[in-house]
C-alpha positions as a printed NumPy array, in Angstrom:
array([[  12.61 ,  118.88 ,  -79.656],
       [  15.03 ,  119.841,  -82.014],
       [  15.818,  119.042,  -86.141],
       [  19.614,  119.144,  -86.967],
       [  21.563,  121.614,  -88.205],
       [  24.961,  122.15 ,  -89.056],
       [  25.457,  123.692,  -85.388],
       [  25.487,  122.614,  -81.869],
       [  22.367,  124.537,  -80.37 ],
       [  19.785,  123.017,  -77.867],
       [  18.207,  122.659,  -79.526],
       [  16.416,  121.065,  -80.782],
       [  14.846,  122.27 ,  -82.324],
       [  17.744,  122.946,  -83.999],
       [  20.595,  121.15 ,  -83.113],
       [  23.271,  123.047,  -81.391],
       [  24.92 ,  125.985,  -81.444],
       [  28.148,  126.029,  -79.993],
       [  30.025,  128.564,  -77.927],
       [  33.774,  129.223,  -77.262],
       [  34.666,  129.57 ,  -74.15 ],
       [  37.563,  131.505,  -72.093],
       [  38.456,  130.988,  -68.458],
       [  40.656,  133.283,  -66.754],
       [  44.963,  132.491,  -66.414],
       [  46.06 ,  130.977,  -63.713],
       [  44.067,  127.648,  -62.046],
       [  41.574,  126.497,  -60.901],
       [  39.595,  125.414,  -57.493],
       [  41.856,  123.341,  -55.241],
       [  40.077,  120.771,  -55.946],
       [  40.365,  120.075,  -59.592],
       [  39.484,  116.72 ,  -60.598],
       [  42.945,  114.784,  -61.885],
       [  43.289,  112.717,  -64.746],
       [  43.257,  115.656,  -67.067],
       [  45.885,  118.14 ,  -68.332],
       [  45.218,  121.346,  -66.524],
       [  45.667,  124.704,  -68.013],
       [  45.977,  126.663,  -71.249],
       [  43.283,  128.524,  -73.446],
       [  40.592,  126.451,  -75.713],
       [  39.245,  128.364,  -78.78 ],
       [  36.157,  126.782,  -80.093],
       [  35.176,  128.228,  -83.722],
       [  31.669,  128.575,  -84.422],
       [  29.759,  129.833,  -87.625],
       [  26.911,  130.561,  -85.284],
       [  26.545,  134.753,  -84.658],
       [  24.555,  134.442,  -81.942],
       [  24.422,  132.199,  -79.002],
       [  22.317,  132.358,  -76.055],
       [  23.23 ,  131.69 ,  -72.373],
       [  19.747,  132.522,  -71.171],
       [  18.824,  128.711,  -69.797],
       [  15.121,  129.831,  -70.431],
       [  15.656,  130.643,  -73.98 ],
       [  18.587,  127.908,  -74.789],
       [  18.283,  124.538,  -76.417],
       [  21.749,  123.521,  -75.879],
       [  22.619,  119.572,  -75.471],
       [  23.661,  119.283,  -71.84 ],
       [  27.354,  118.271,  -72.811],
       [  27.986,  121.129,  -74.861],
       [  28.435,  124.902,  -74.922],
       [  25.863,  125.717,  -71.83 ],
       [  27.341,  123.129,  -69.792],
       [  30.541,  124.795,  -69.374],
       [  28.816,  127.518,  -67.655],
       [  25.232,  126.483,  -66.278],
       [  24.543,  122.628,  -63.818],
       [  21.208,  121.442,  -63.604],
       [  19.71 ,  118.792,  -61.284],
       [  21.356,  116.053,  -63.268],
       [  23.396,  115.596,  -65.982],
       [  24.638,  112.991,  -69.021],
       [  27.227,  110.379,  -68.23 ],
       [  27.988,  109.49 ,  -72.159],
       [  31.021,  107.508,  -73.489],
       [  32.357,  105.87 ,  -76.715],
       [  30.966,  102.023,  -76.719],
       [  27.986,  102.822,  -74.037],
       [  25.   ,  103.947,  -74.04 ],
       [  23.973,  107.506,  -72.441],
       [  23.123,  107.245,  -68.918],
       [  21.187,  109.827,  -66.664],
       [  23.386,  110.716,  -63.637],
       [  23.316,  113.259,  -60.643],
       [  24.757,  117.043,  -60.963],
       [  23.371,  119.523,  -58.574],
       [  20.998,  116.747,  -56.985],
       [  22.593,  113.821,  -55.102],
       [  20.657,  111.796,  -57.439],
       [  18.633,  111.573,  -59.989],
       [  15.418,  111.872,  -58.498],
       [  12.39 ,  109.939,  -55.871],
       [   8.991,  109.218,  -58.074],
       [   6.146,  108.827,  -55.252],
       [   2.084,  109.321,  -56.434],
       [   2.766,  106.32 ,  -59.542],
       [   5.645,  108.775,  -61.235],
       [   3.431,  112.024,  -60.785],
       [   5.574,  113.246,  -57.979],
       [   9.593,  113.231,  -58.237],
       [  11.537,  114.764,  -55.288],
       [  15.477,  116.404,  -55.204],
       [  18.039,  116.85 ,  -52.807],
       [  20.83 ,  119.231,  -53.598],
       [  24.158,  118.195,  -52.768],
       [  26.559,  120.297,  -50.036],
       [  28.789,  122.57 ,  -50.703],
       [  27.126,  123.99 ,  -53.877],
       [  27.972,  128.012,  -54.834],
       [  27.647,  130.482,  -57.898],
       [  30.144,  132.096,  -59.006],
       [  30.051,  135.156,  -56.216],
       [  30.576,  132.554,  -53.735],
       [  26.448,  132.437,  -52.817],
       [  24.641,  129.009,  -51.663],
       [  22.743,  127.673,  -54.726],
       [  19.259,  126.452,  -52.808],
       [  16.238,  125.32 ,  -54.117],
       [  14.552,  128.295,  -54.473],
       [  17.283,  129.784,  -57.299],
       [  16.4  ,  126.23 ,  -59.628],
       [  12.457,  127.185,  -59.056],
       [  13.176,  130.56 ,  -59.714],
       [  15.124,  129.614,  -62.65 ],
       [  12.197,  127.172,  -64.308],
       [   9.646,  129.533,  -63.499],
       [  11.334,  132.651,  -66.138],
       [  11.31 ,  129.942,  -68.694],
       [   7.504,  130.293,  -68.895],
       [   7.931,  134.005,  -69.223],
       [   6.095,  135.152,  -72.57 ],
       [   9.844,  137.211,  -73.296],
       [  11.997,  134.434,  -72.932],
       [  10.585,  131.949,  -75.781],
       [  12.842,  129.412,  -77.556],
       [  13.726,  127.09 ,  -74.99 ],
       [  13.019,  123.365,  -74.864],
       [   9.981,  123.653,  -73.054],
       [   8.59 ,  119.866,  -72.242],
       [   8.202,  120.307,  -68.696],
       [   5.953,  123.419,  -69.356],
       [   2.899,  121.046,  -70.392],
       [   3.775,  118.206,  -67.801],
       [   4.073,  121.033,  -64.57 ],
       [   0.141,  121.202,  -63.134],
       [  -0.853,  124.702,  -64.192],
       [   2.065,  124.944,  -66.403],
       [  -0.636,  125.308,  -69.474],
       [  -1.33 ,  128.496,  -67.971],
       [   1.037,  130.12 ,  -65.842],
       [   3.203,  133.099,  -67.329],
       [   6.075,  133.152,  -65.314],
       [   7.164,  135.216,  -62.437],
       [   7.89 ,  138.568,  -63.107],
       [   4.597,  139.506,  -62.023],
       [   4.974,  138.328,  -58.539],
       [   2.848,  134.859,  -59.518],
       [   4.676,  131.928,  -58.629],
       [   4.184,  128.016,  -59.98 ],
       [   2.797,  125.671,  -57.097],
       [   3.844,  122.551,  -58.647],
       [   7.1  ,  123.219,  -57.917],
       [   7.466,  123.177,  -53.943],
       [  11.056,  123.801,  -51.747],
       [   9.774,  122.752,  -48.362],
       [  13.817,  123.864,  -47.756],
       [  16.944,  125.087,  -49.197],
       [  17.824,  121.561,  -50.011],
       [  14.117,  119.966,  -51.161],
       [  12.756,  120.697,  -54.181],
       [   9.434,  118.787,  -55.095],
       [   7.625,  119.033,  -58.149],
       [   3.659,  117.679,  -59.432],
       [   2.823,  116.758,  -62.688],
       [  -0.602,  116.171,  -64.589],
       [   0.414,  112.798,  -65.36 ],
       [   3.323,  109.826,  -64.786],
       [   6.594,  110.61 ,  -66.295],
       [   9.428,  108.223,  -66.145],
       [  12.024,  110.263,  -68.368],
       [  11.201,  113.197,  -66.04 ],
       [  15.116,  112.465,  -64.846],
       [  16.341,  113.276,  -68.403],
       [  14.495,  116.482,  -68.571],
       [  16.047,  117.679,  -65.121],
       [  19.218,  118.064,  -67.511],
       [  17.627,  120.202,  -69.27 ],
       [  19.088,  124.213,  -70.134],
       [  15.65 ,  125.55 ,  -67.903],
       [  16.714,  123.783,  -65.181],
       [  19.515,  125.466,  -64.256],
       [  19.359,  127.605,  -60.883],
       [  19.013,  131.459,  -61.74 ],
       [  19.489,  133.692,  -58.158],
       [  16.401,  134.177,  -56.486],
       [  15.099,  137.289,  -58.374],
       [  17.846,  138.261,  -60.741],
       [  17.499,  137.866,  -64.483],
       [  14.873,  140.202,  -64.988],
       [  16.774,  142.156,  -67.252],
       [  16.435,  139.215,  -69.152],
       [  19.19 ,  140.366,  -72.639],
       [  21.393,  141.321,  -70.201],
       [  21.143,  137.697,  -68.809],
       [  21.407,  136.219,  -71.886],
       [  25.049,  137.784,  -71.829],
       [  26.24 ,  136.841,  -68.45 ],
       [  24.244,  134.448,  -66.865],
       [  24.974,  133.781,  -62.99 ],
       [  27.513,  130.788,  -63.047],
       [  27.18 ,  127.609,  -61.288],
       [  29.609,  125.28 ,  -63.12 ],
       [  33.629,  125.308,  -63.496],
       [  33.079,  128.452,  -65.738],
       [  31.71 ,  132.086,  -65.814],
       [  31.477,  134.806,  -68.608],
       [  34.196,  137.151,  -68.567],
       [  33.386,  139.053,  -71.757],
       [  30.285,  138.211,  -74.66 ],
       [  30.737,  140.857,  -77.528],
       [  27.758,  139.34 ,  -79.67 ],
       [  28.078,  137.763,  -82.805],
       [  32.117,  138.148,  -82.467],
       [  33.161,  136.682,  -79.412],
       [  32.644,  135.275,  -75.638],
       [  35.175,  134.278,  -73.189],
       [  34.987,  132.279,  -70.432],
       [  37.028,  132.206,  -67.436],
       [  37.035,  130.105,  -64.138],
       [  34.425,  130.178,  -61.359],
       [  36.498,  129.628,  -58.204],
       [  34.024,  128.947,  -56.513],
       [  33.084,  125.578,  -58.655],
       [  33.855,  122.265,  -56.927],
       [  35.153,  118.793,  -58.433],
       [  34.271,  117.157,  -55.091],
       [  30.205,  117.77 ,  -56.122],
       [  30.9  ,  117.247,  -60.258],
       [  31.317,  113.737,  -61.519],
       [  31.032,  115.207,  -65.409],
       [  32.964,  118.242,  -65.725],
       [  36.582,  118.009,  -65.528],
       [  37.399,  121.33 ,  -66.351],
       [  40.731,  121.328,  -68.15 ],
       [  41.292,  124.482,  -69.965],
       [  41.817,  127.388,  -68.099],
       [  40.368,  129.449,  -70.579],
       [  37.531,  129.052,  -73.335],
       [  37.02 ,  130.819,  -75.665],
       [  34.023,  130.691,  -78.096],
       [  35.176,  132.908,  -81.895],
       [  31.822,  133.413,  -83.404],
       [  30.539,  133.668,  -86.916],
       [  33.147,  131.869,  -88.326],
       [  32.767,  130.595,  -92.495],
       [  33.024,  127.038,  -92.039],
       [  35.936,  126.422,  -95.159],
       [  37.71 ,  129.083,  -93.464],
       [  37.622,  127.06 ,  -89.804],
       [  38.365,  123.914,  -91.855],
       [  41.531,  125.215,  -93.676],
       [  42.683,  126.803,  -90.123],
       [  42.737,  123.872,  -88.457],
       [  43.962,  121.544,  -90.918],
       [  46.916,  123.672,  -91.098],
       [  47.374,  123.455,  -87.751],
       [  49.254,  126.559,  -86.522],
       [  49.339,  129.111,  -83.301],
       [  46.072,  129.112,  -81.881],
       [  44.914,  126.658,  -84.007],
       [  46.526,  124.084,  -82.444],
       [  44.126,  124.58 ,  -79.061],
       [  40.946,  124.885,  -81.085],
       [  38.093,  122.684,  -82.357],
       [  35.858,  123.275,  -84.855],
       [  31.921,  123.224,  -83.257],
       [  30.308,  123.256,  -86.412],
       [  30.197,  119.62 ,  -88.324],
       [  31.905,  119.133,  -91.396],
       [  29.976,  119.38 ,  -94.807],
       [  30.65 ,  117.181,  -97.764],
       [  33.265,  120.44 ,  -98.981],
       [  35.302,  120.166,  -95.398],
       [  35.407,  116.224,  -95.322],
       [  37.645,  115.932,  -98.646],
       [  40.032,  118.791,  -97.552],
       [  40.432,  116.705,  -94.615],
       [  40.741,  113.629,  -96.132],
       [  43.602,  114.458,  -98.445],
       [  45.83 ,  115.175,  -95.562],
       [  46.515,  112.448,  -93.209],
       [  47.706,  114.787,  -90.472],
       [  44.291,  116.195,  -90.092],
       [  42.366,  113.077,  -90.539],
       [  44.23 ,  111.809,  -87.527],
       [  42.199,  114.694,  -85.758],
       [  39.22 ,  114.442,  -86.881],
       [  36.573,  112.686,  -84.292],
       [  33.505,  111.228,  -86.313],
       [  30.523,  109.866,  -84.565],
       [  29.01 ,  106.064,  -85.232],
       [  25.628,  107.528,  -85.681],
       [  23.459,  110.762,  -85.241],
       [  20.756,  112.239,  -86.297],
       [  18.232,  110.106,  -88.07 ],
       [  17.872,  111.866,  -91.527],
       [  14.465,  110.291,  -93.417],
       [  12.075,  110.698,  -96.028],
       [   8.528,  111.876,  -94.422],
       [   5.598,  110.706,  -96.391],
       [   2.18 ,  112.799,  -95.86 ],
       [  -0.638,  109.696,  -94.878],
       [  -3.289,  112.182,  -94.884],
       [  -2.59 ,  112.861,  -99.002],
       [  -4.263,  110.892, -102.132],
       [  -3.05 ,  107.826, -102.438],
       [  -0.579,  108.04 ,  -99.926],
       [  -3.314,  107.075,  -97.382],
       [  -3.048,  103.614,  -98.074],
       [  -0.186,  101.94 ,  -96.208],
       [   0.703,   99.533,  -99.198],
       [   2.026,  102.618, -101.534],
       [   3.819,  103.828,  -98.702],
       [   5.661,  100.622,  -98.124],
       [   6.181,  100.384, -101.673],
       [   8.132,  103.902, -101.662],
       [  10.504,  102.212,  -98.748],
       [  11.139,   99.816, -101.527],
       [  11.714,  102.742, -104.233],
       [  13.809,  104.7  , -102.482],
       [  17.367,  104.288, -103.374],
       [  19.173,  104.962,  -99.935],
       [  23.047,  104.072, -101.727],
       [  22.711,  107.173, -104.398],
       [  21.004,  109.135, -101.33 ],
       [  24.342,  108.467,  -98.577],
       [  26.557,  109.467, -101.874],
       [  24.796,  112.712, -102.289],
       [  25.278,  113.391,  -98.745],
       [  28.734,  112.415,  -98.989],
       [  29.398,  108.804,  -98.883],
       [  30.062,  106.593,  -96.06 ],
       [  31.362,  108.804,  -93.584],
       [  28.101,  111.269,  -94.044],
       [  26.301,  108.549,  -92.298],
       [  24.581,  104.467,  -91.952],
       [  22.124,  103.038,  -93.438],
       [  18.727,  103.397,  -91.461],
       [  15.886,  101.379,  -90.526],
       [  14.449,  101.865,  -87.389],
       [  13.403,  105.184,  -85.778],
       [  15.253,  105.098,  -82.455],
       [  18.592,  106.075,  -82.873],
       [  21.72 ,  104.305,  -82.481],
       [  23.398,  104.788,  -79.04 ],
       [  19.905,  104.868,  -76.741],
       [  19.352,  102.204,  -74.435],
       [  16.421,  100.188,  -75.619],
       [  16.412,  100.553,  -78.961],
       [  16.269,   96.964,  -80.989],
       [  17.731,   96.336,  -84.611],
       [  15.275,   95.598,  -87.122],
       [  14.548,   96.163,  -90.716],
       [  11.26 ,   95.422,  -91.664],
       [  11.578,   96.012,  -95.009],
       [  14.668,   94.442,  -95.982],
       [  16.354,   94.531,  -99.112],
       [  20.083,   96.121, -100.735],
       [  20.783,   99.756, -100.144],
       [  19.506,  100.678, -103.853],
       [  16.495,   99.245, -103.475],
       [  13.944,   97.121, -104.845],
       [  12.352,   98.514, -107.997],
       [  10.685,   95.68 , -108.984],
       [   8.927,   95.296, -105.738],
       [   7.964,   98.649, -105.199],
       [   6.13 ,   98.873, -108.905],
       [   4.159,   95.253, -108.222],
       [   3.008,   97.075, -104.744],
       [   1.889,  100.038, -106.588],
       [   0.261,   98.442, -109.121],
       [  -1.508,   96.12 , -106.976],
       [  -2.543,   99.311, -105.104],
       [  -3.957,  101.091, -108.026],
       [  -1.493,  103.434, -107.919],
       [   1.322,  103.206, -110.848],
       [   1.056,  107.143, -111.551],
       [   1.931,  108.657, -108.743],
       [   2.687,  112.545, -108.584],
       [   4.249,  113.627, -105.999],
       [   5.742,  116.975, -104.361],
       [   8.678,  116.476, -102.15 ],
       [   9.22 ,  119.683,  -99.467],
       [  13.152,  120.327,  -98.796],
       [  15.895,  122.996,  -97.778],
       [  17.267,  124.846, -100.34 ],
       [  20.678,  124.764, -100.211],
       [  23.169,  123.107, -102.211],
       [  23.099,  119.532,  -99.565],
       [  19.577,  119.384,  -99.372],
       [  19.069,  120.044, -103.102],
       [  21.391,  117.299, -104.372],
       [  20.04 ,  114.784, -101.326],
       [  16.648,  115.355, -102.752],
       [  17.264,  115.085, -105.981],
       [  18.615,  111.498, -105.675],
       [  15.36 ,  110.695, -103.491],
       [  13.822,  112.144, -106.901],
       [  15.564,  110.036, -109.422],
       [  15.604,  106.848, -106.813],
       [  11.516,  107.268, -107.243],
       [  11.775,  107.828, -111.036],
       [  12.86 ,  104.44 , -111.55 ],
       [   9.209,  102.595, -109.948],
       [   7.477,  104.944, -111.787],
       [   7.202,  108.092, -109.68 ],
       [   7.066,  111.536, -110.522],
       [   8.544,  113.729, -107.813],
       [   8.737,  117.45 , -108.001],
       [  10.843,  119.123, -106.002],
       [  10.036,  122.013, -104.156],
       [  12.715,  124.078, -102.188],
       [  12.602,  126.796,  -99.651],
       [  14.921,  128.586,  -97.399],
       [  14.896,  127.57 ,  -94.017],
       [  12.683,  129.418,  -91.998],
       [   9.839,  128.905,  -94.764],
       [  10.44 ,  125.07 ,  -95.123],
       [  10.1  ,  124.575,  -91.147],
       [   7.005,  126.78 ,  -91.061],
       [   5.198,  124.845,  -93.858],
       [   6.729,  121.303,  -93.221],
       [   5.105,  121.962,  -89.043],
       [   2.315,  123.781,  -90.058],
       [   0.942,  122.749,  -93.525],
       [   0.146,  120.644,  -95.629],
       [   0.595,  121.168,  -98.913],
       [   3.551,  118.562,  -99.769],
       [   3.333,  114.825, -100.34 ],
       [   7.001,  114.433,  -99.128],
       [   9.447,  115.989,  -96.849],
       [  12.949,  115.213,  -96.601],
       [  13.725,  115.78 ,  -92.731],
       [  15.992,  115.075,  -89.779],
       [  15.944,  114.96 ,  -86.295],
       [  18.202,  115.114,  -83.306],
       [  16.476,  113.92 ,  -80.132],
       [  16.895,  116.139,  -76.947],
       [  17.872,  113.893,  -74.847],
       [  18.809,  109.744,  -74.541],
       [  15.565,  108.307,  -74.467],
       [  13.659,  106.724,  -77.098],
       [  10.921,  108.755,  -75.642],
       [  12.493,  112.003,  -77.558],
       [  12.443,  109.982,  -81.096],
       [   8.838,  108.684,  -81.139],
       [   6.421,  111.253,  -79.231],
       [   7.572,  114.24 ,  -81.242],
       [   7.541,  112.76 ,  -84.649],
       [   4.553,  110.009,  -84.178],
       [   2.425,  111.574,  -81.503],
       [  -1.241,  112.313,  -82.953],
       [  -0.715,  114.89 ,  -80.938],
       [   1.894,  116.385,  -82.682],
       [   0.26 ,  117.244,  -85.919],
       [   0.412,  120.94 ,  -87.166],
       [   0.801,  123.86 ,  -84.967],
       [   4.125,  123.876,  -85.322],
       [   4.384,  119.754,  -83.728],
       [   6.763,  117.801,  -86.053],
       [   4.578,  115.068,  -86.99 ],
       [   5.   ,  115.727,  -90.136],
       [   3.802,  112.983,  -91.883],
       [   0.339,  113.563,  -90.4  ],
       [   0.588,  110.012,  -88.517],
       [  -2.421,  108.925,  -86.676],
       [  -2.51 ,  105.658,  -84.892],
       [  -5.01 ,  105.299,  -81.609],
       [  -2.8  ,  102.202,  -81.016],
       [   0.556,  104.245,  -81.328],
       [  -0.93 ,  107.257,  -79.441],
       [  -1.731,  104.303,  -76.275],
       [   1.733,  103.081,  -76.935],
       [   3.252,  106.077,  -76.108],
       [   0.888,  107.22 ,  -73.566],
       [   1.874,  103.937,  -71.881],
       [   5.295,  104.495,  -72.251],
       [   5.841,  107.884,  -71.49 ],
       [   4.285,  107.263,  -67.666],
       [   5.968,  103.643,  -67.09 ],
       [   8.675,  104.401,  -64.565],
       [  10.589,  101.574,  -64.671],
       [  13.245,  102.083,  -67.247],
       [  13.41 ,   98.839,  -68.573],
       [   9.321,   98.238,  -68.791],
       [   9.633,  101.242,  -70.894],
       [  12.289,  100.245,  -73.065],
       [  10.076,   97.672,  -73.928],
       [   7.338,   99.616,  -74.929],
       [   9.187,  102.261,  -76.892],
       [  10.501,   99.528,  -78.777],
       [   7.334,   98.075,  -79.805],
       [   6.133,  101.908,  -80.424],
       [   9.08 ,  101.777,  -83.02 ],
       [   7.882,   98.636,  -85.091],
       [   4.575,   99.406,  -84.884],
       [   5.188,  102.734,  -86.566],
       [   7.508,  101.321,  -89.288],
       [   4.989,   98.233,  -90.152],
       [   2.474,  101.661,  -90.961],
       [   5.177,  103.091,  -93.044],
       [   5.114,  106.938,  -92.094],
       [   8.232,  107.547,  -93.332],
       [  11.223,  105.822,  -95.069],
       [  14.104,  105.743,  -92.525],
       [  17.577,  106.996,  -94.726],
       [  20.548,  107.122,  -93.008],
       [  21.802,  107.708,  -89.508],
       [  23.992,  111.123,  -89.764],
       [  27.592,  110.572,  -88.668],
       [  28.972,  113.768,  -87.674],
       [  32.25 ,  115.076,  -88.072],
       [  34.211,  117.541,  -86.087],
       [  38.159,  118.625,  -86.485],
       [  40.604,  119.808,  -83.228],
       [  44.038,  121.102,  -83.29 ],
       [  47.17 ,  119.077,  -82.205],
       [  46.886,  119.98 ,  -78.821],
       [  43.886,  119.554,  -77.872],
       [  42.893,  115.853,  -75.821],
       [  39.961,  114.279,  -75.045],
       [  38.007,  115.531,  -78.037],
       [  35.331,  112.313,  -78.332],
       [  32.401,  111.278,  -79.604],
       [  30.113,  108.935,  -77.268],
       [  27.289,  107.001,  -78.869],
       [  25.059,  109.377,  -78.431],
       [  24.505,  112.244,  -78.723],
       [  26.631,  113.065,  -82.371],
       [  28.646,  116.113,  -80.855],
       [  32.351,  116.247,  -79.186],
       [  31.525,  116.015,  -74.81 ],
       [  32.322,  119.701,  -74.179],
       [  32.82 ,  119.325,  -70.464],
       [  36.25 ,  116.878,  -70.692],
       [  37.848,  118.578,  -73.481],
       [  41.253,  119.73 ,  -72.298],
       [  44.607,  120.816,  -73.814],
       [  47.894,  119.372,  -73.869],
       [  50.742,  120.97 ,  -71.447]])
C-alpha cells in the first residue's frame, strides 16, 4: 500500500523513490536483447537522500529503480494505450492455483545466475521472503505476510526458524499455502520481497541494503548514501530468460538528494551530462511552467494520462457526516475546477469519479453524481437542508506544504459557497499520516493514493476494507459496509481474472453510491529527460517513466 509522493519509492506507502543507476563501460551479456541503443551512462536525479535496495525493506514499483537490479517471480508488461498485464520473470509463468486459489506453484526458468555467476534456485527466493518478516527489516510492502499460513506469527529466519508455507520440493519448485483464495497472488509475486536473496547471506542486513546480491541486467558498483549509487552490468544477466528488461545503458547512475528546481533548470538547459539524464522526481506546479515556456524542453517532457487518485476523504463515523445524504451533498459542493487549478491546471491531472484508477483492467466509467466540474451549489444546500444539516462545521486534515495548503484551501472555499464552514488544519508529514491512519479527530482529509500494483484489488481493499480502519490501515474515512467487506472478500479469492473484474467493479459503485469520499482528480505525472535519452514513456499505469527500457542515444 502506498500514498503518493513526489518520489518514486515502493512504496506505497509512499510512492517511489527513485535511484540512479551506473553500469560498468564496456557491454553487456552476449546476448543483449536488440531493438535498443546499447551503451553509454544514464544519470537519474533524485531529491530522495536515501534509497533502499534491501527487497525486504523496499516499496519500489516493479518497473522502477529496484528493477534494474533485483527479478522476482514475475514481472509488469505495461505500455502506452494498454492496460498493465502480469507476465513471467524468474518463473516460466505466472503461476498454477490448485486447493480453489489457496495453493499457487512456480517453476524457475533455466539458465538463471546472480551476479557471481551462482544458480538462483528456489531456496534463495524463500530465503529472500522469509528476511522480509524479520522484526529489523520493516518497511516493505508486506501483503503476503498476512496471506502466508503462519505468516501472522513467524519472525523470520535469522534464528534458524523457517516458514512452512513456502515449500521447494527442488531447485526449480517453489510452492506456497495461503489461509485463504487469492487470485492477484500473481501480482504480488512482483513484488520487491520476492526477489531471491543467496541462501543465508543478508544477515548483515545495512550492509545489504547497500549492495544487494544481483539477479537482473545490473549490480551495485558503488552506494555512497544520500550522495550517490552506481550501477554497473551483471554479466552474468541473460536477455534469453528477460522479456522486460532491455538493458540499454551501460551505466546508471542514480545522483541523490537533488533540489528539484535545480534538476528542472539542469535539464531544461540541456547540457553535458544532462543530456543522458532524467529527472525521477515529478514535476511540481513551480517545474511545469519553467518547462512550459521553452518548447525544447516540453518536447521532453513525458506526462502520464492518469495516476494517482487524489480525493477528498470524508469521516462517516463523525456528526452529521454519518448520514449518507450530507455526504453526497459535499460531492455536489465540492468545486473540483478551482481544486485541478490549485494543483496546477490541466496537466496536474483529470477529473475523477470512480475509485479504480485509469489504466487497470476492469475498471468501468461511471459518475454517479454527475454534474460540471464546479459543482452544484444549489443541489448540495437542498440535500443539506433536507438532511437537517445547513450548518455544518467541519475540520479538514492536510499536508502542510505550500501544494497541499493551496489544494485545500480551494476544497475550503468550494464548501463555503453551500454553506460550509471548513477549518483547515495542517501538519507536516509524518504527523498528518500518523493521525489521518490512526485517529480520528478530523471530519475531512485531503488524500491520495498510488496502488501497488495493477489490480483494482490494490484501490478498494486498502482504502474501503472494514478492516482497514485505524492502526495505521488507510481507511480513512472510517467506511464500514458488511456488503462491501463480502464484496471484497469475494473478490479478493475469485481466481478467474475476469469474474473478478466484475466484482471489483461493482465493489467500486457500491462504495461511491455510500459516498465515503469525493473522488478529485486523477494525478497526471510529469517527468523531464535530456536529449539523448530514448524510450523514456509513460504506460497507462502505473504514473512513472518504465525504468527497465530506458536507453540512450549512440
Amino acid at each position: 500500500m502506498r500514498r503518493p509522493t513526489r518520489l518514486i519509492t515502493t512504496a506505497a506507502v509512499a510512492v517511489a523513490a527513485a535511484l540512479a543507476l551506473s553500469a560498468c563501460s564496456g557491454g553487456g551479456s552476449s546476448d543483449d536483447a536488440s531493438g535498443t541503443s546499447k551503451g553509454g551512462t544514464l544519470n537519474i536525479l533524485t531529491t530522495s537522500t536515501a534509497v533502499h535496495l534491501d527487497p525486504a525493506t523496499s516499496q519500489n514499483l516493479n518497473i522502477t529503480t529496484l528493477g534494474l537490479v533485483l527479478r522476482r517471480l514475475t514481472a509488469w508488461d505495461v505500455e502506452p494505450g494498454k492496460v498493465a498485464k502480469v507476465v513471467p520473470d524468474l518463473a516460466t509463468n505466472t503461476g498454477d492455483s490448485s486447493d480453489g486459489g489457496k495453493t499457487w506453484t512456480y517453476h524457475l526458468k533455466d539458465g538463471l545466475k546472480f551476479q557471481d555467476g551462482t544458480p538462483i534456485t528456489t531456496k534463495d527466493i524463500k530465503w529472500g521472503i522469509e528476511r522480509s518478516f524479520a522484526p529489523t527489516l520493516t518497511g516493505g510492502l508486506s501483503y503476503h505476510k498476512s496471506l502466508l499460513v503462519g505468516g501472522d506469527s513467524y519472525k523470520g529466519p535469522f534464528d534458524g526458524k523457517t516458514l512452512d508455507s513456502i515449500e521447494t520440493p527442488d531447485d526449480k519448485t517453489i510452492v506456497f499455502k495461503l489461509n485463504a483464495a487469492y487470485g492477484d497472488w500473481p501480482w504480488l509475486v512482483s513484488m520487491p520481497a520476492f526477489a531471491p536473496v543467496p541462501d543465508g547471506k543478508g544477515t548483515n542486513t545495512g550492509e545489504y541494503d547497500a549492495k544487494p546480491v544481483a539477479s537482473g541486467p545490473y549490480q551495485v558498483q558503488s552506494n555512497t548514501q544520500g550522495s550517490q549509487i552506481t550501477l554497473v552490468r551483471n554479466k552474468y544477466w541473460s536477455a534469453k530468460t528477460d522479456s522486460v528488461r532491455t538493458a540499454g545503458p551501460s551505466k546508471v547512475v542514480f545522483k541523490e538528494s537533488q533540489d528539484p528546481s535545480t534538476v528542472t533548470q539542469t535539464l531544461i538547459a540541456d547540457n553535458g551530462d544532462a543530456k543522458d539524464s532524467f529527472g525521477a522526481t515529478y514535476l511540481g506546479a513551480a517545474e511545469l511552467n519553467q518547462v512550459r515556456s521553452n518548447p525544447s524542453a516540453q518536447d521532453r517532457l513525458a506526462t502520464s494520462k492518469a495516476g494517482p487518485i487524489q480525493y477528498m476523504a470524508i469521516n462517516t463515523q463523525k456528526g452529521k457526516l454519518a448520514d449518507k445524504q450530507v455526504r453526497q451533498a459535499l460531492q455536489y459542493a465540492v468545486d473540483k475546477k478551482s481544486y485541478r487549478i490549485a494543483a496546477g491546471g490541466a496537466l496536474a491531472g483529470t477529473y475523477a469519479s470512480t475509485l479504480i484508477t485509469p489504466g487497470i483492467e476492469g475498471r468501468k466509467d461511471y459518475d454517479l453524481y454527475k454534474t460540471s466540474a464546479s459543482g452544484d451549489v444549489d443541489k448540495a444546500k437542498s440535500m443539506l437542508e433536507a438532511a437537517g444539516a445547513e450548518d455544518l462545521k467541519l475540520t479538514l486534515l492536510t499536508q502542510n506544504d505550500s501544494s497541499s495548503l493551496a489544494e485545500s484551501q480551494a476544497l475550503q472555499a468550494g464548501l463555503k459557497r453551500a454553506g460550509i464552514t471548513v477549518t483547515l488544519k495542517p501538519e507536516d508529514s509524518d504527523s498528518f499520516y500518523t493521525d489521518a491512519t490512526n485517529g480520528n479527530d478530523y471530519d475531512l482529509v485531503l488524500f491520495s493514493w498510488q496502488p501497488d500494483f495493477p489490480s483494482a484489488n490494490a484501490n478498494i481493499q486498502p482504502l474501503y476494507d472494514s478492516s482497514q480502519i485505524g492502526g495505521g490501515g488507510y481507511n480513512v474515512s472510517h467506511y464500514k459496509n458488511a456488503e462491501v467487506d463480502s464484496l471484497i472478500e469475494q473478490a479478493t479469492g475469485t481466481i478467474n481474472r475476469s469474474d473478478a473484474e466484475k466484482l471489483w467493479a461493482q465493489a467500486d459503485e457500491k462504495i461511491m453510491e455510500d459516498a465515503p469520499v469525493v473522488p478529485l482528480i486523477y494525478a497526471k505525472q510529469s517527468f523531464l529527460a535530456g536529449s539523448n535519452v530514448e524510450n523514456f514513456r509513460i504506460a497507462d499505469f502505473p504514473a512513472y517513466p518504465n525504468y527497465l527500457k530506458v536507453s540512450l542515444k549512440q
